mmCIF file of C-alpha atoms in Angstrom:
data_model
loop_
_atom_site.group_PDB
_atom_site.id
_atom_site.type_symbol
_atom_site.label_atom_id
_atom_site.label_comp_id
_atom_site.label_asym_id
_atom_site.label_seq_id
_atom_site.Cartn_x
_atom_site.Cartn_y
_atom_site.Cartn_z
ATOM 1 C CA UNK V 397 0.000 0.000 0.000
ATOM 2 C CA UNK V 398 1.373 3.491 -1.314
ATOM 3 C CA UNK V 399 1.994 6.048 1.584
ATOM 4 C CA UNK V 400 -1.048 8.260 0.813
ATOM 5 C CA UNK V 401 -3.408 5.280 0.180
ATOM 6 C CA UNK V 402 -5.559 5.178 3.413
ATOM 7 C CA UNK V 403 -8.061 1.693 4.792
ATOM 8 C CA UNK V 404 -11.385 1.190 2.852
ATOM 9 C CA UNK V 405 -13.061 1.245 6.634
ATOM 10 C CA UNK V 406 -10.954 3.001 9.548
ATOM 11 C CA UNK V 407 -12.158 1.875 13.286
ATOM 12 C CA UNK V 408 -13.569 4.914 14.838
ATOM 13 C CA UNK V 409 -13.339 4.583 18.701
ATOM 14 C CA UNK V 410 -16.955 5.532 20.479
ATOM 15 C CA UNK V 411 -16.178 8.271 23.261
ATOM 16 C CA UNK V 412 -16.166 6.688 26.907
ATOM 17 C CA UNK V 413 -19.366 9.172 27.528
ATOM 18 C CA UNK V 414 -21.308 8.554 24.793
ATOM 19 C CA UNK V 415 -20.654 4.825 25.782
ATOM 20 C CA UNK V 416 -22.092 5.487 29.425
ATOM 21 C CA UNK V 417 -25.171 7.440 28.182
ATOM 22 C CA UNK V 418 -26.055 4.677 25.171
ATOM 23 C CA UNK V 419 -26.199 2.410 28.358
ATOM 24 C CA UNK V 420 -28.285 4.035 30.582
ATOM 25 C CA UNK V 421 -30.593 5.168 28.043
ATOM 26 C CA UNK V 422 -30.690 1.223 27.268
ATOM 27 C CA UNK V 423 -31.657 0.961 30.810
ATOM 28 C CA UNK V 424 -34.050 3.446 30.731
ATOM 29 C CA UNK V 425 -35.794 1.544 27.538
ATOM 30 C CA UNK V 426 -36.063 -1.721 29.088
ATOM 31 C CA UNK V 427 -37.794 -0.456 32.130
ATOM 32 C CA UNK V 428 -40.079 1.545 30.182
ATOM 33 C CA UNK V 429 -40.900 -1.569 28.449
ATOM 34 C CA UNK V 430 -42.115 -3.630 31.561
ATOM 35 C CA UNK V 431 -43.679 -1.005 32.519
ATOM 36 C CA UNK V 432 -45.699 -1.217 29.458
ATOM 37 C CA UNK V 433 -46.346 -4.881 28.993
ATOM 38 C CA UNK V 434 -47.244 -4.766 32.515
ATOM 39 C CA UNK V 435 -49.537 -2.392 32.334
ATOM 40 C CA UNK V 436 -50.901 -4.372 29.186
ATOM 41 C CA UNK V 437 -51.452 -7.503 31.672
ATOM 42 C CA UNK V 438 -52.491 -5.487 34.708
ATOM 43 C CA UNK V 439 -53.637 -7.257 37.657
ATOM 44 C CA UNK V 440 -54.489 -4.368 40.909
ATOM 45 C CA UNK V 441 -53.709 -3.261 44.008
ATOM 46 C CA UNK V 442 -54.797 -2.002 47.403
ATOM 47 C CA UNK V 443 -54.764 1.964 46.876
ATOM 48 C CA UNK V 444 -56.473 3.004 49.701
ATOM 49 C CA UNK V 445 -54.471 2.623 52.272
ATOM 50 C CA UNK V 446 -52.331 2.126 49.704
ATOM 51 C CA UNK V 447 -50.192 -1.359 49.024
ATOM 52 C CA UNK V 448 -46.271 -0.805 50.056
ATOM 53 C CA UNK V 449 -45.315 -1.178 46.074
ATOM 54 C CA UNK V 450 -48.152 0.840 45.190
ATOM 55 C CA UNK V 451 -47.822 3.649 47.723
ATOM 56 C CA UNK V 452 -44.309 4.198 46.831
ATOM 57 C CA UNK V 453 -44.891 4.066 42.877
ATOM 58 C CA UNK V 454 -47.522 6.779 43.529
ATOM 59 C CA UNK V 455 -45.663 9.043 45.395
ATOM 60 C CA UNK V 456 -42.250 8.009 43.186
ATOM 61 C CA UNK V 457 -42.702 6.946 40.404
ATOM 62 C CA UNK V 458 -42.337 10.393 37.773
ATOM 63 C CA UNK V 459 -39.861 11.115 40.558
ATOM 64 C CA UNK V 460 -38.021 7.982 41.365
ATOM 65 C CA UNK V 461 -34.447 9.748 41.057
ATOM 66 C CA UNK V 462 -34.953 12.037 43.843
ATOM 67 C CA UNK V 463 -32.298 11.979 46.544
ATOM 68 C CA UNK V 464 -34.748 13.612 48.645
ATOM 69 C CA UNK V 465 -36.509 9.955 48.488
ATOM 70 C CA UNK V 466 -33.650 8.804 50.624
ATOM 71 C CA UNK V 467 -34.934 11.110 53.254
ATOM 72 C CA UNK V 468 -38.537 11.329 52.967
ATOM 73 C CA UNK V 469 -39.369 8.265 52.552
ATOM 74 C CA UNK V 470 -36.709 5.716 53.307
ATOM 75 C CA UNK V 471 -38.546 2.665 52.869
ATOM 76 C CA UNK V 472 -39.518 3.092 49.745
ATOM 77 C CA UNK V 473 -35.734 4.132 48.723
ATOM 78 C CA UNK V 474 -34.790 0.891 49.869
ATOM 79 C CA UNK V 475 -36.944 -0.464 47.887
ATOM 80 C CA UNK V 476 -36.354 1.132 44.890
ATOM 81 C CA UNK V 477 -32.515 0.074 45.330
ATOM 82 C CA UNK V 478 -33.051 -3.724 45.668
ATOM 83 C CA UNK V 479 -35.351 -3.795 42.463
ATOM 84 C CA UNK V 480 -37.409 -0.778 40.902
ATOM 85 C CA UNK V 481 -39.594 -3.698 38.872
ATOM 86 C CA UNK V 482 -41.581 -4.318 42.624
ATOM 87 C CA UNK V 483 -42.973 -0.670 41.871
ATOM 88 C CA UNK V 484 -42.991 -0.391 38.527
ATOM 89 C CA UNK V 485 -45.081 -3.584 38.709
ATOM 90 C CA UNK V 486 -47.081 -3.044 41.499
ATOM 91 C CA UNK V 487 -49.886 -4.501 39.758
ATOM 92 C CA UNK V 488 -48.398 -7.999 39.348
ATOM 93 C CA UNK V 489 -47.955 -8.800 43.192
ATOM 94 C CA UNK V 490 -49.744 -12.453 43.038
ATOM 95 C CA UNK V 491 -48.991 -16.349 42.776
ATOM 96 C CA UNK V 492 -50.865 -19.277 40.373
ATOM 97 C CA UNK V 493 -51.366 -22.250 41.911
ATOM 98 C CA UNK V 494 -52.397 -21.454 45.387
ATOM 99 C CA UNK V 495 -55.347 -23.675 45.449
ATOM 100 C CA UNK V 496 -56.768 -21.435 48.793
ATOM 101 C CA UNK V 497 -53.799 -22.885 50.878
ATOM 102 C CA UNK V 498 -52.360 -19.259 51.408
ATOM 103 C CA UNK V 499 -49.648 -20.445 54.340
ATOM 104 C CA UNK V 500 -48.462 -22.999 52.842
ATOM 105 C CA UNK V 501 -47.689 -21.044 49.849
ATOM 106 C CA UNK V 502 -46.863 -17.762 51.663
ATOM 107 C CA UNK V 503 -44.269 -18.091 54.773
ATOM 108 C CA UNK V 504 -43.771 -16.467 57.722
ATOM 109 C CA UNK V 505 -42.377 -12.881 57.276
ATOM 110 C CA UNK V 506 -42.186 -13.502 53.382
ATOM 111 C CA UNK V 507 -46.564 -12.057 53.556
ATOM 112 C CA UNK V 508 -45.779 -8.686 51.803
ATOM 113 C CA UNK V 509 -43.788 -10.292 49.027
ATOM 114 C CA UNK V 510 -46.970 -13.124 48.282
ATOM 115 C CA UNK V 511 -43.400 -15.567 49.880
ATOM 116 C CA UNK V 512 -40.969 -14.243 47.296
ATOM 117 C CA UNK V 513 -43.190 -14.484 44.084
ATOM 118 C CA UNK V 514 -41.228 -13.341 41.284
ATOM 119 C CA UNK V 515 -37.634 -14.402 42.960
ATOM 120 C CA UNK V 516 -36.803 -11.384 45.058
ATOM 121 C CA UNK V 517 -38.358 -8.891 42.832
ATOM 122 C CA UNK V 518 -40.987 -7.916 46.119
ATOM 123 C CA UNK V 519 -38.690 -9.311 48.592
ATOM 124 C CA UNK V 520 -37.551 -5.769 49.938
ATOM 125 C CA UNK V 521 -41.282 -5.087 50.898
ATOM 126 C CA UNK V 522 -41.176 -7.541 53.683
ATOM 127 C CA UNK V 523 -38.541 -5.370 55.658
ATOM 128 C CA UNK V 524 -40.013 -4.088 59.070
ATOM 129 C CA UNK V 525 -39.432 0.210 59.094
ATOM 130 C CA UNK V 526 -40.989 3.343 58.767
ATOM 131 C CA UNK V 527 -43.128 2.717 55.692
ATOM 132 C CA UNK V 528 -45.543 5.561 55.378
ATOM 133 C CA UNK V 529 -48.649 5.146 56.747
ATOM 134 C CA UNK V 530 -52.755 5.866 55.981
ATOM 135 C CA UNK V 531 -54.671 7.343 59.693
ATOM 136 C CA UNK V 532 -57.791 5.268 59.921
ATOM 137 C CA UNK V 533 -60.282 5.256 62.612
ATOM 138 C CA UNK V 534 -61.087 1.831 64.284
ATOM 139 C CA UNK V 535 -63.939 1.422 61.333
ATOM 140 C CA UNK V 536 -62.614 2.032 57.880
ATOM 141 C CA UNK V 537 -62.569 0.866 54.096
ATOM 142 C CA UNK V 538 -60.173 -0.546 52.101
ATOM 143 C CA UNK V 539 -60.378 0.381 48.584
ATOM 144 C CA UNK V 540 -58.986 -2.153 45.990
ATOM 145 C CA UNK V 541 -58.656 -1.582 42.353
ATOM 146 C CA UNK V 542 -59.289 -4.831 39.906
ATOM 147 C CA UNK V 543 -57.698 -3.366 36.757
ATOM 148 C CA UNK V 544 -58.116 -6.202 34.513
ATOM 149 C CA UNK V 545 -61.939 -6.618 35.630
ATOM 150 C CA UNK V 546 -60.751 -9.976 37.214
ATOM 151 C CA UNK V 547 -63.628 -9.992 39.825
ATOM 152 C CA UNK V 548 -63.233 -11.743 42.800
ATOM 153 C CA UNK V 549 -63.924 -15.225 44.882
ATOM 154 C CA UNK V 550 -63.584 -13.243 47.661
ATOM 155 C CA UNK V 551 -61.152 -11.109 49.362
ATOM 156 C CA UNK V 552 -60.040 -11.654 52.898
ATOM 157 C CA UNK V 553 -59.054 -8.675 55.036
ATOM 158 C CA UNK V 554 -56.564 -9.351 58.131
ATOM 159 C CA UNK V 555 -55.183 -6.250 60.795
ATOM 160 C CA UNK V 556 -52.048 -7.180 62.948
ATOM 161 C CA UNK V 557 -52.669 -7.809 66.892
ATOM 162 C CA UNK V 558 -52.252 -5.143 69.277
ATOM 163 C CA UNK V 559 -48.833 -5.212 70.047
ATOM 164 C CA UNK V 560 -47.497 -6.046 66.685
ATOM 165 C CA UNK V 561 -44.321 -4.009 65.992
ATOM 166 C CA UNK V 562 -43.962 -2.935 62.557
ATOM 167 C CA UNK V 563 -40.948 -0.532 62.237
ATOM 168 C CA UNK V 564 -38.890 -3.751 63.587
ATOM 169 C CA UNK V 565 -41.066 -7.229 63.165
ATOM 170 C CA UNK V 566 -41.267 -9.004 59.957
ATOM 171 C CA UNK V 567 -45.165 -9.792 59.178
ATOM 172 C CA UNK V 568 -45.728 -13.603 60.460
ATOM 173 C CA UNK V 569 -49.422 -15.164 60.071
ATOM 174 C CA UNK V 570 -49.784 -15.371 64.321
ATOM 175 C CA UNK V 571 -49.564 -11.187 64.006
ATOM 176 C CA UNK V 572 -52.527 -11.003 62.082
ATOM 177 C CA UNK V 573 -56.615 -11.460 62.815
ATOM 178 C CA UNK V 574 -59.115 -11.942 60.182
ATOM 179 C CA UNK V 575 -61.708 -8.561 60.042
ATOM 180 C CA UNK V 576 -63.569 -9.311 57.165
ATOM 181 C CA UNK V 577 -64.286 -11.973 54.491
ATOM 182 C CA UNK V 578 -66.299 -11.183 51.349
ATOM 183 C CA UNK V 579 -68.110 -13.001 48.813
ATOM 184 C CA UNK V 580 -68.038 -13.482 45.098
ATOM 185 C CA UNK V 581 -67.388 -9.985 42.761
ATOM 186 C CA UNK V 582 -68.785 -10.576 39.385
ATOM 187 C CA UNK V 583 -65.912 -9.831 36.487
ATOM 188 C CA UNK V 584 -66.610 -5.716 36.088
ATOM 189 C CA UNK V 585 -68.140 -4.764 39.399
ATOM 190 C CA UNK V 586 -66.688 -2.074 41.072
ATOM 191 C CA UNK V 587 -66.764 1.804 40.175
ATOM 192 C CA UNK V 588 -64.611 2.543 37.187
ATOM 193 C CA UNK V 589 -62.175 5.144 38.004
ATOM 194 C CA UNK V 590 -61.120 8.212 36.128
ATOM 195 C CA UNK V 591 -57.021 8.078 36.218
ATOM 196 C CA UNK V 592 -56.018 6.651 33.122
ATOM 197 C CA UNK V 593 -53.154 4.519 35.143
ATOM 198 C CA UNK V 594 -55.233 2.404 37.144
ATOM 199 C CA UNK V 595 -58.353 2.220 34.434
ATOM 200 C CA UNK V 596 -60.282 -0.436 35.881
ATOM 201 C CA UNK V 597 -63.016 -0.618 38.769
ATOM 202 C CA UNK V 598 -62.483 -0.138 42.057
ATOM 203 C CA UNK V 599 -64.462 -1.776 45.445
ATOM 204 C CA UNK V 600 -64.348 -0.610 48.707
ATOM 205 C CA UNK V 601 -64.706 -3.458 51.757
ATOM 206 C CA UNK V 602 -65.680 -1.855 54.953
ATOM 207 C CA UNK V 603 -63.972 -2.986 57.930
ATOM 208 C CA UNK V 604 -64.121 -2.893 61.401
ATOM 209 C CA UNK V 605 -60.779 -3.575 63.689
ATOM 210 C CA UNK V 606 -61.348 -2.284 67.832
ATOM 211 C CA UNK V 607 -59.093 -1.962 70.180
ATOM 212 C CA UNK V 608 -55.984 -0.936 68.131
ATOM 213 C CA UNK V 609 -53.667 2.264 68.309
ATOM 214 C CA UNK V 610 -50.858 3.018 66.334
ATOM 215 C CA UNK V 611 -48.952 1.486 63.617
ATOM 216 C CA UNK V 612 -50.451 -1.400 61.704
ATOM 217 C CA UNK V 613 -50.131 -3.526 59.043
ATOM 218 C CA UNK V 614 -53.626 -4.342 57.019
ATOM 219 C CA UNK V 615 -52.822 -7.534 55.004
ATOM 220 C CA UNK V 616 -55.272 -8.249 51.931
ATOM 221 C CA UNK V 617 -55.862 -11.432 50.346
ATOM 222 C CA UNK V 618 -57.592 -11.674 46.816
ATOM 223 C CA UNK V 619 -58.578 -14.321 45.444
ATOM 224 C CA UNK V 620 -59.527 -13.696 41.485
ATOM 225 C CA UNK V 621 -62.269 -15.444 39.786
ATOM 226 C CA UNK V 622 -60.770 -15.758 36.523
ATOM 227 C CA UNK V 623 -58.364 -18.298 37.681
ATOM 228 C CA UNK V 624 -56.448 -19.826 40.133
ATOM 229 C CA UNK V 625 -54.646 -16.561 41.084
ATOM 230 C CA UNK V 626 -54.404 -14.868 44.336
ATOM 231 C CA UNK V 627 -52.781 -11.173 45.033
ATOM 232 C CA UNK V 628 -51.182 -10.596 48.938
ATOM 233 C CA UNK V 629 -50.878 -7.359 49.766
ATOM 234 C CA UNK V 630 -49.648 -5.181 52.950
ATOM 235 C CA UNK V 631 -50.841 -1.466 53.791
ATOM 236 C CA UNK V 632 -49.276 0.063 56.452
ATOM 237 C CA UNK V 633 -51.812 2.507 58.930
ATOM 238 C CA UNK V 634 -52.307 4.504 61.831
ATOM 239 C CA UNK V 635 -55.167 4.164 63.995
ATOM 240 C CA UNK V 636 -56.141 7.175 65.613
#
């Protein structure tokens, strides 16, 4: 080859930054996508008082970079750190296969994470701490959104004992009563709601739970009717 001649194709090195950005923007892309087909095969929640997952995508999730999060609401930081997916899917919080034998399948301080479903995608929501809580009065409702019009075979609704230490005791099955079992919810019924994110129907299960002051976990069990699929969910209050 002459001196001036020069390669068909030279390598071009890509800059170490533009490497880093390409990267995170990759990052960015994949969780955008499971945040879409997730939303595509949405389950529901408790929103009111609010699931952990939920609570903290609501408050988070346009704003999940925030340092202040750290701060303001440390239980949901930690969460965020061990796996953003547990808020990002907050909808998806369930197990097949349960068959109604919910301790076998769930165990002891693995309730909030439905006993690890999804590998350790929820398991940060089981940690005992300041988790922000809903005041409630000793009679209250819990609202729960059914965003893929799943109806229900029932839903069971449990409050933790008097006594019960949340901001240092894992969640165990003794720590919790039963307040309130329901019956059957046909496929649709509910109140549709008007924020396009949730866009399903939403029922509200009065409940009644004496005798209780302080922080407390409400633990929700639903069982859908369109299959053998059962959502576990923990909602963190304060009774008056």
């Amino acid at each position: 080859m002459s001196a001036s001649a020069q390669p068909l194709n030279p390598v071009r090195r890509v800059p170490t930054t533009l490497l880093r950005i390409l990267t995170i923007a990759a990052a960015a892309i994949v969780l955008l996508a499971t945040a879409l087909v997730d939303t595509a095969e949405a389950h529901g929640s408790t929103i009111n008082p609010a699931s952990r997952n939920y609570g903290c995508w609501k408050r988070w999730g346009s704003d999940f970079q925030n340092p202040r999060m750290a701060t303001e609401d440390p239980m949901c930081w930690q969460a965020w750190q061990a796996d953003p997916n547990a808020m990002w899917n907050w909808n998806g919080l369930y197990r097949d296969g349960v068959a109604g034998n919910h301790q076998a399948a769930v165990p002891n301080q693995q309730l909030c994470s439905a006993g690890r479903t999804g590998g350790v995608r929820y398991a940060a929501l089981d940690n005992p701490g300041a988790w922000q809580t809903t005041r409630v009065s000793s009679s209250f409702g819990v609202k729960v959104h059914d965003q893929a019009l799943h109806g229900a075979d029932y839903f069971r609704i449990y409050v933790t004992r008097q006594g019960f230490n949340p901001l240092t005791q894992r969640l165990t099955w003794n720590d919790i009563e039963l307040v309130r079992e329901t019956g059957r919810y046909a496929p649709g019924a509910g109140t549709r709601e008007n924020d396009p994110v949730l866009n399903g129907v939403s029922n509200t299960i009065n409940v009644s739970a004496p005798g209780r002051t302080g922080r407390h976990v409400v633990y929700t069990i639903w069982k859908a009717s369109h299959s053998d699929q059962t959502y576990y969910w923990c909602s963190d209050v304060t009774f008056s």
